[in-house]
PDB file of C-alpha atoms in Angstrom:
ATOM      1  CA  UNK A   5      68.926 167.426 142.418  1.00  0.00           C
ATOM      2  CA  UNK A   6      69.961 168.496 138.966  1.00  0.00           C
ATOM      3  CA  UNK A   7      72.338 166.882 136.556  1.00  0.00           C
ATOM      4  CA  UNK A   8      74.265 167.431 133.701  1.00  0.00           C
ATOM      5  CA  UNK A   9      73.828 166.915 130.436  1.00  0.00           C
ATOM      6  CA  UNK A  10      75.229 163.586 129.315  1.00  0.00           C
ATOM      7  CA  UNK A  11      76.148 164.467 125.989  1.00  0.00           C
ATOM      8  CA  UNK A  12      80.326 164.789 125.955  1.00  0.00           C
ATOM      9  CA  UNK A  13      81.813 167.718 125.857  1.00  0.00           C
ATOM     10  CA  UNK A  14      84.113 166.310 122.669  1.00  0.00           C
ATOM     11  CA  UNK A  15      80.710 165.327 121.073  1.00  0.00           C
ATOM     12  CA  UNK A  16      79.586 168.769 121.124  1.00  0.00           C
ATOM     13  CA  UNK A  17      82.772 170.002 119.608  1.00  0.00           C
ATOM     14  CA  UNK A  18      83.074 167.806 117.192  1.00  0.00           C
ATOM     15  CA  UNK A  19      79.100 168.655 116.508  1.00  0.00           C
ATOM     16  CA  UNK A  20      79.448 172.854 116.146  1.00  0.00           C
ATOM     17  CA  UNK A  21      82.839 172.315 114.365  1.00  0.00           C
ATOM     18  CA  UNK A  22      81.084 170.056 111.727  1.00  0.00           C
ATOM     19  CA  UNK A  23      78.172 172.603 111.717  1.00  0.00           C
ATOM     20  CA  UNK A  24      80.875 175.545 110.938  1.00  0.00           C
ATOM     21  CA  UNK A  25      82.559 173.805 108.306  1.00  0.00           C
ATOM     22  CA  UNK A  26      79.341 172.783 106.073  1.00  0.00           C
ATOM     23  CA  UNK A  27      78.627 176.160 106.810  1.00  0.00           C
ATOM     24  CA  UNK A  28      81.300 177.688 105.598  1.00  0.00           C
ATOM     25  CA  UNK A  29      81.506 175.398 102.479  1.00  0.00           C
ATOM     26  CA  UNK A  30      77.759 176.415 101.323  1.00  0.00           C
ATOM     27  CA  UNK A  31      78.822 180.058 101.953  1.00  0.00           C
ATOM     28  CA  UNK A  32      81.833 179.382  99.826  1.00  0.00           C
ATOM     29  CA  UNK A  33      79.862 178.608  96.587  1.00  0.00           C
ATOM     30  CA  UNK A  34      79.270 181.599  95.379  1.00  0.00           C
ATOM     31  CA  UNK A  35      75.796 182.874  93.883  1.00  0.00           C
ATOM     32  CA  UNK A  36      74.382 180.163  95.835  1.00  0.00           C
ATOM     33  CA  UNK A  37      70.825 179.979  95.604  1.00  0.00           C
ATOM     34  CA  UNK A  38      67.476 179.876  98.149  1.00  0.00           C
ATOM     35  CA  UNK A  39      67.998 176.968  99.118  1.00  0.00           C
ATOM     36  CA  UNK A  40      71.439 177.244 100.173  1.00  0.00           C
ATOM     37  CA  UNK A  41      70.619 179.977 102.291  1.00  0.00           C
ATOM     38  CA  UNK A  42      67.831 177.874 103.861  1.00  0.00           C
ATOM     39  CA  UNK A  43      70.230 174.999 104.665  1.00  0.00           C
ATOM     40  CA  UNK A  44      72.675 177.616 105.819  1.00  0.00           C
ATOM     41  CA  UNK A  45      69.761 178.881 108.158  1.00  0.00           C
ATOM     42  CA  UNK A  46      69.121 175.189 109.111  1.00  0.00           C
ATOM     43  CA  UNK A  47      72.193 174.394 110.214  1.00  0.00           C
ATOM     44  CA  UNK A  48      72.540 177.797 112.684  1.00  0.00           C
ATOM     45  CA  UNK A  49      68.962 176.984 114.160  1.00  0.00           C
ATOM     46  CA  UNK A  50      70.527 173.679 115.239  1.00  0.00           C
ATOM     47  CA  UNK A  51      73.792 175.262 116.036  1.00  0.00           C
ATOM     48  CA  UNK A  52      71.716 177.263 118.378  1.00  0.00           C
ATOM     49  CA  UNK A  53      69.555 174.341 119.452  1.00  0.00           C
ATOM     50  CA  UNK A  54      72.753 172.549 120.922  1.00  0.00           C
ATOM     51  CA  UNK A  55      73.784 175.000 122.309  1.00  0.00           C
ATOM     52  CA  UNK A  56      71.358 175.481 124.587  1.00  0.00           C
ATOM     53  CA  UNK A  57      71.583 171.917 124.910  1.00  0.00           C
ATOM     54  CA  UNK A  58      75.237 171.380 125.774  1.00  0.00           C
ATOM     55  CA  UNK A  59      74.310 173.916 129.034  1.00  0.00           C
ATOM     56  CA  UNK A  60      71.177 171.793 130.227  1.00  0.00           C
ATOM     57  CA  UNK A  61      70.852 170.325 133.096  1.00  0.00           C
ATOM     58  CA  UNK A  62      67.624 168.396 134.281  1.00  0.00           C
ATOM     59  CA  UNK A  63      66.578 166.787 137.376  1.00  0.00           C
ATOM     60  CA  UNK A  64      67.223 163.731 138.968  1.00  0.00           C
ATOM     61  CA  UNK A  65      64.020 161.781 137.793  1.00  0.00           C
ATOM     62  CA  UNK A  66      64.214 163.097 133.880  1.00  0.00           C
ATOM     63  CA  UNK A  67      66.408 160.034 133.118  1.00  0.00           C
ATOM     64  CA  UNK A  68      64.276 158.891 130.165  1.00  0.00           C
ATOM     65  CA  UNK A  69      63.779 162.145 128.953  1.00  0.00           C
ATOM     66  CA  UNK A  70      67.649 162.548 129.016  1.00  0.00           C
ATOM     67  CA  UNK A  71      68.201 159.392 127.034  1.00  0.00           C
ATOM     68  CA  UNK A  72      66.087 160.180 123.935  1.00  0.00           C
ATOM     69  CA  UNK A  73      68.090 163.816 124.292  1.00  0.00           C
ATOM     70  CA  UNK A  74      71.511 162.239 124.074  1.00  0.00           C
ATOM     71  CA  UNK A  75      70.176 160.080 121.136  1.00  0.00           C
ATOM     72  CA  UNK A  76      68.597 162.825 118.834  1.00  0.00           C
ATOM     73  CA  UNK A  77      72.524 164.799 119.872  1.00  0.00           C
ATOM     74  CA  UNK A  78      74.084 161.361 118.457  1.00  0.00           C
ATOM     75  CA  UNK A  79      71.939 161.466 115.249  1.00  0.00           C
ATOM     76  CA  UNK A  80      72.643 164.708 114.215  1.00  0.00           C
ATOM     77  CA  UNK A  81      76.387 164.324 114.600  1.00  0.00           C
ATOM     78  CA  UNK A  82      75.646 160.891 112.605  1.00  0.00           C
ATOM     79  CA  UNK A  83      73.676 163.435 109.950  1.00  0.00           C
ATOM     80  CA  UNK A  84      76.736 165.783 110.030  1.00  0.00           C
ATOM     81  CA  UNK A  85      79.471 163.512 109.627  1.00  0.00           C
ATOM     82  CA  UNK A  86      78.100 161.787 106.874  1.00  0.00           C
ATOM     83  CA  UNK A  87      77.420 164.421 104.725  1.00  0.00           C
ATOM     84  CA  UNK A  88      81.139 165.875 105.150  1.00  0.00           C
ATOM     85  CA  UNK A  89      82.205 162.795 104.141  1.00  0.00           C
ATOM     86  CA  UNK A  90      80.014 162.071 101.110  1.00  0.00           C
ATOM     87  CA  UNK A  91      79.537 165.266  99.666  1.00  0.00           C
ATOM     88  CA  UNK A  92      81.797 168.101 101.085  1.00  0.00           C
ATOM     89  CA  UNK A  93      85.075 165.858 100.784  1.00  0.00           C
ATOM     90  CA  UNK A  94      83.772 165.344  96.929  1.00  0.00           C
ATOM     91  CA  UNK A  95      83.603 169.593  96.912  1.00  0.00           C
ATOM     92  CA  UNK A  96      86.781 169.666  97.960  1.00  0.00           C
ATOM     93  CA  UNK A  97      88.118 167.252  95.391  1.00  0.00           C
ATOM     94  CA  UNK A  98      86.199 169.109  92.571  1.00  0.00           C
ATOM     95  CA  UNK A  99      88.064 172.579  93.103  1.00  0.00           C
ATOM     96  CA  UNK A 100      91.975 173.570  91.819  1.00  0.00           C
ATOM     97  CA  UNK A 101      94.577 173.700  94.252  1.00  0.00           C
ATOM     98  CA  UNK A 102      96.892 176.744  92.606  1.00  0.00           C
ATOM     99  CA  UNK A 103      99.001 179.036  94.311  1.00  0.00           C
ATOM    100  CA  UNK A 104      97.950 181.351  91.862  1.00  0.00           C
ATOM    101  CA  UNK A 105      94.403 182.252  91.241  1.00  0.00           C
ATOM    102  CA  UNK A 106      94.363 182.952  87.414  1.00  0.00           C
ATOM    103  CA  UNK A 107      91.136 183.876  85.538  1.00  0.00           C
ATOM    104  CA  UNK A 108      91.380 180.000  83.963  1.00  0.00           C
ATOM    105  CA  UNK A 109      91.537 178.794  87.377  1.00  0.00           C
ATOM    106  CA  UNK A 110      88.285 181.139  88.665  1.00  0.00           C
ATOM    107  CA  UNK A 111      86.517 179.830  85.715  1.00  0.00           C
ATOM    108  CA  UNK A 112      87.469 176.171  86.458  1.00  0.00           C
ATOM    109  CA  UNK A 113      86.454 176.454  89.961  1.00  0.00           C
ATOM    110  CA  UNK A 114      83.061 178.084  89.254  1.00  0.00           C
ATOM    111  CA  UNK A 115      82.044 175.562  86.758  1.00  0.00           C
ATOM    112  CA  UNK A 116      83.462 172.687  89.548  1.00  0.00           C
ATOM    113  CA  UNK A 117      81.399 174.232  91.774  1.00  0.00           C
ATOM    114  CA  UNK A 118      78.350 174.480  89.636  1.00  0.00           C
ATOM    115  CA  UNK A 119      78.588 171.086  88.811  1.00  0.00           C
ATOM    116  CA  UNK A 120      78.912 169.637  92.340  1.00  0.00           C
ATOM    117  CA  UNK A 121      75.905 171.684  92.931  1.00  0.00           C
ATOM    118  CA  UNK A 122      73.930 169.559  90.360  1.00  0.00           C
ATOM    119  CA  UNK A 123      75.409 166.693  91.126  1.00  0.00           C
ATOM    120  CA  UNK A 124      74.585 167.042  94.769  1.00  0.00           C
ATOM    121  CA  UNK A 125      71.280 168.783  94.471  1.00  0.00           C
ATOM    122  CA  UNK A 126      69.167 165.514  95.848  1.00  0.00           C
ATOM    123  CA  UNK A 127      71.705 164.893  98.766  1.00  0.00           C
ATOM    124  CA  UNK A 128      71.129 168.614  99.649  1.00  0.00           C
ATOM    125  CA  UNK A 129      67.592 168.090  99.687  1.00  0.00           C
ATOM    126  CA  UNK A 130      67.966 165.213 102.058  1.00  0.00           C
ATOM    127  CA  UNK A 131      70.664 166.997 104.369  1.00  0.00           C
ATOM    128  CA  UNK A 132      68.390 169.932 104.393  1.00  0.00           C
ATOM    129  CA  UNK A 133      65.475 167.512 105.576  1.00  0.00           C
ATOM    130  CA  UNK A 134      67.058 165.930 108.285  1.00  0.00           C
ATOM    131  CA  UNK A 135      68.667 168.478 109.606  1.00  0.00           C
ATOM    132  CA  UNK A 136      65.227 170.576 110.059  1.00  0.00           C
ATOM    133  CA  UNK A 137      64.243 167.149 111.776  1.00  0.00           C
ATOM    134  CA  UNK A 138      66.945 166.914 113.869  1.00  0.00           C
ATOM    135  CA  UNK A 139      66.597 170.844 115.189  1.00  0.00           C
ATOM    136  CA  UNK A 140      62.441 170.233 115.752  1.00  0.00           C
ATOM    137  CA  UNK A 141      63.053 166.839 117.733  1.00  0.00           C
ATOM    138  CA  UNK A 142      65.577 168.688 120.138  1.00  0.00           C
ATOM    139  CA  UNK A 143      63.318 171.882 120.637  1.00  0.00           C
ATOM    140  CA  UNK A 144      60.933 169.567 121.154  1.00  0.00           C
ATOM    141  CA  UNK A 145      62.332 167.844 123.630  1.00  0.00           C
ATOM    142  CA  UNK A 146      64.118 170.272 125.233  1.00  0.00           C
ATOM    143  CA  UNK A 147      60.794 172.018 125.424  1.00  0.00           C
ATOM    144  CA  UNK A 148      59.275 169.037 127.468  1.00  0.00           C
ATOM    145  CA  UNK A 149      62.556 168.648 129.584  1.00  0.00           C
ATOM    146  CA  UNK A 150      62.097 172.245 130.750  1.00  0.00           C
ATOM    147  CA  UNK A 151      58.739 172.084 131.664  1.00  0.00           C
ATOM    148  CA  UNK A 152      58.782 168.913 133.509  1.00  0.00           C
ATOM    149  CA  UNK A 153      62.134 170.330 135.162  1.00  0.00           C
ATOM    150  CA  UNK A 154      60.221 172.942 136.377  1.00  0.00           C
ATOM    151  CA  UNK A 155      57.270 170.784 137.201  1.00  0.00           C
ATOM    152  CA  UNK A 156      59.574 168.814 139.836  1.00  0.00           C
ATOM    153  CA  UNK A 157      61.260 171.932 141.218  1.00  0.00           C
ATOM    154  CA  UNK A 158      57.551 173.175 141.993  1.00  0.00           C
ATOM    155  CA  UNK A 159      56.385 169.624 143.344  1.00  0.00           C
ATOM    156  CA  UNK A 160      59.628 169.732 145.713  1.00  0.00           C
ATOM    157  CA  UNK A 161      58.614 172.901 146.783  1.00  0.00           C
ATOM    158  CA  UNK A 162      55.017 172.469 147.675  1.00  0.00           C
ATOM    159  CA  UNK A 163      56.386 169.204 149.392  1.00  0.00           C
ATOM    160  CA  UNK A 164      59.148 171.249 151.303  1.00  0.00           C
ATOM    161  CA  UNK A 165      56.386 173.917 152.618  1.00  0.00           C
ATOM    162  CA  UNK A 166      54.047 170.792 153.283  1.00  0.00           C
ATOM    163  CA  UNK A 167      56.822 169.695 155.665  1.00  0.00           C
ATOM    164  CA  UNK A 168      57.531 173.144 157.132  1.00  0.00           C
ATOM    165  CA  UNK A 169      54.456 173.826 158.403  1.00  0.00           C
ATOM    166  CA  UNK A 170      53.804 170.269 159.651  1.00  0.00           C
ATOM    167  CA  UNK A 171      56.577 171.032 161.629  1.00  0.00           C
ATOM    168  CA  UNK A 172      55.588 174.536 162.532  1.00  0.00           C
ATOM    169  CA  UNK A 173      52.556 172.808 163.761  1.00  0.00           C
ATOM    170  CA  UNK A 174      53.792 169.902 165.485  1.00  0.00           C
ATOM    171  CA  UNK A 175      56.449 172.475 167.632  1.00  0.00           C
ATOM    172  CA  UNK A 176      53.073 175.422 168.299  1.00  0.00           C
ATOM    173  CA  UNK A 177      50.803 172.616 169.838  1.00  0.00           C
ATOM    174  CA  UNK A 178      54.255 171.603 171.670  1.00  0.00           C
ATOM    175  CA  UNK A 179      54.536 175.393 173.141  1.00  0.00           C
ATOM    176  CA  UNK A 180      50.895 175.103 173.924  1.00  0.00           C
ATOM    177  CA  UNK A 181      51.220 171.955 175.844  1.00  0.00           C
ATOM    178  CA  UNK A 182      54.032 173.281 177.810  1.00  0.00           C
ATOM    179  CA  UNK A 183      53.099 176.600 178.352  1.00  0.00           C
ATOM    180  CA  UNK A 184      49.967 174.947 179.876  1.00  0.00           C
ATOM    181  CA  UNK A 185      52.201 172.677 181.828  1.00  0.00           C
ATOM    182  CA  UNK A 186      53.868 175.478 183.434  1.00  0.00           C
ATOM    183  CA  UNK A 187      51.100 177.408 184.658  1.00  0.00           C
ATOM    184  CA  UNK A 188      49.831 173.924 186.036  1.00  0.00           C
ATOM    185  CA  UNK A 189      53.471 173.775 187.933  1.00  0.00           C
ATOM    186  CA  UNK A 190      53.039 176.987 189.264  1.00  0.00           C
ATOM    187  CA  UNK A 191      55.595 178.581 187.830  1.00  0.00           C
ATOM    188  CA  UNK A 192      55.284 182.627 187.620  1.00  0.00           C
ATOM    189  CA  UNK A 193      57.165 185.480 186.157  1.00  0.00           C
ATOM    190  CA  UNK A 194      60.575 185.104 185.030  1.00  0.00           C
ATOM    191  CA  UNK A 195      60.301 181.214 185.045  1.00  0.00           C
ATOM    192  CA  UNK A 196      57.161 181.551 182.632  1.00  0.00           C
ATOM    193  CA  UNK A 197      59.454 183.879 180.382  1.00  0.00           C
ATOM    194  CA  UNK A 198      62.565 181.747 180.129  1.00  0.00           C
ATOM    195  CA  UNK A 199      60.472 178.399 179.517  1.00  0.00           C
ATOM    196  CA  UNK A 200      58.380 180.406 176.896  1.00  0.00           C
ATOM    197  CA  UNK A 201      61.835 181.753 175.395  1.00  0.00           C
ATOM    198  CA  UNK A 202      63.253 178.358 175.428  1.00  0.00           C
ATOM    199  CA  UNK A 203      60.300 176.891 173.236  1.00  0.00           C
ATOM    200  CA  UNK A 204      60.253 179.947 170.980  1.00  0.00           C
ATOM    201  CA  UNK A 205      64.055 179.628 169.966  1.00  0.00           C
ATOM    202  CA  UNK A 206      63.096 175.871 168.923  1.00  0.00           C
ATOM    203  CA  UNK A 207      60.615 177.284 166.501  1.00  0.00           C
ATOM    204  CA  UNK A 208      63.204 179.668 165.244  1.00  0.00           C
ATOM    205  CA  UNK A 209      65.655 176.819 164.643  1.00  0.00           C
ATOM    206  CA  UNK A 210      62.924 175.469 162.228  1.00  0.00           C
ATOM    207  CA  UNK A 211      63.399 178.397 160.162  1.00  0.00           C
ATOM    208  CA  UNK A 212      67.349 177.869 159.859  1.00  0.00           C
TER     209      UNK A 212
END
């Protein structure tokens, strides 16, 4: 029997939401460079990557498979959170708050920017790392969870068939045995017919 993913909904929320917003922060600096874009393109191949894990579900026997899942989910929300509050909190901090967006205040907020940028440029490197981690230990998992998944649903199946026709078999040598007892008997024509009809709408009920 399958079964959901363990992972809360709330933590999957609070996951993708996270995701958007460091997101939409890189995206905010403008002119950002290569390797903004690659973190940007990080962080939606993980987006993606929970995603698909947020709608898994796996079997029954897959419960140590779905423990080291939930566990690389809970370290990249660990990842997430603590870069928000280390370095995006200290972006939001570096830029004017004005009502009105003067040229001063563009200036000001490019150079804030810019600087943040330098200032942050070795936690970048390490968000960018782990997050590339994180996305190739859940594609890698969820790769094996899959295939094993569909490993037991085959092995159920064989074992299934195994036991239909062990019971197909068991119920033919039956009809054999009593068709054989009824000619013994004596029994003719319509007799013959009804006890032969009998036996053959106990095979069908194998098959429902």
């Amino acid at each position: 029997m399958s079964v959901g993913f363990g992972f809360s909904a709330g933590d999957f929320i609070a996951a993708l939401g996270l995701i958007s917003q460091i997101i939409h922060a890189l995206d905010d600096i403008k002119g950002a460079g290569h390797e903004y874009r690659e973190l940007i393109s990080e962080l939606q191949t993980l987006e993606t990557a929970l995603t698909r894990v947020k709608g898994l579900e796996v079997e029954s026997e897959q419960h140590s498979q779905l423990v080291a899942l939930r566990q690389a989910a809970g370290q990249c929300l660990a990842t997430l959170d603590q870069f928000k509050t280390q370095c995006l909190k200290q972006y939001d901090k570096s830029l004017q708050k004005h009502d009105s967006r003067t040229a001063v205040v563009h200036l000001k907020d490019a150079f804030m920017k810019a600087k943040w940028g330098v200032s942050m440029q070795d936690k970048l490197t390490w968000f960018k790392a782990n997050i590339a981690a994180h996305t190739a230990s859940i594609n890698m998992l969820l790769l094996t969870v899959q295939f094993d998944s569909a490993s037991f649903r085959e092995r159920r199946r064989v074992a299934q068939h195994g036991s239909l026709t062990a019971n197909l078999e068991k119920t033919s040598t039956s009809l054999y045995t009593r068709i054989s007892e009824v000619y013994k008997q004596g029994r003719r024509g319509v007799e013959v017919g009804k006890e032969i009809l009998e036996v053959a709408i106990s095979i069908m009920k194998v098959f429902t």
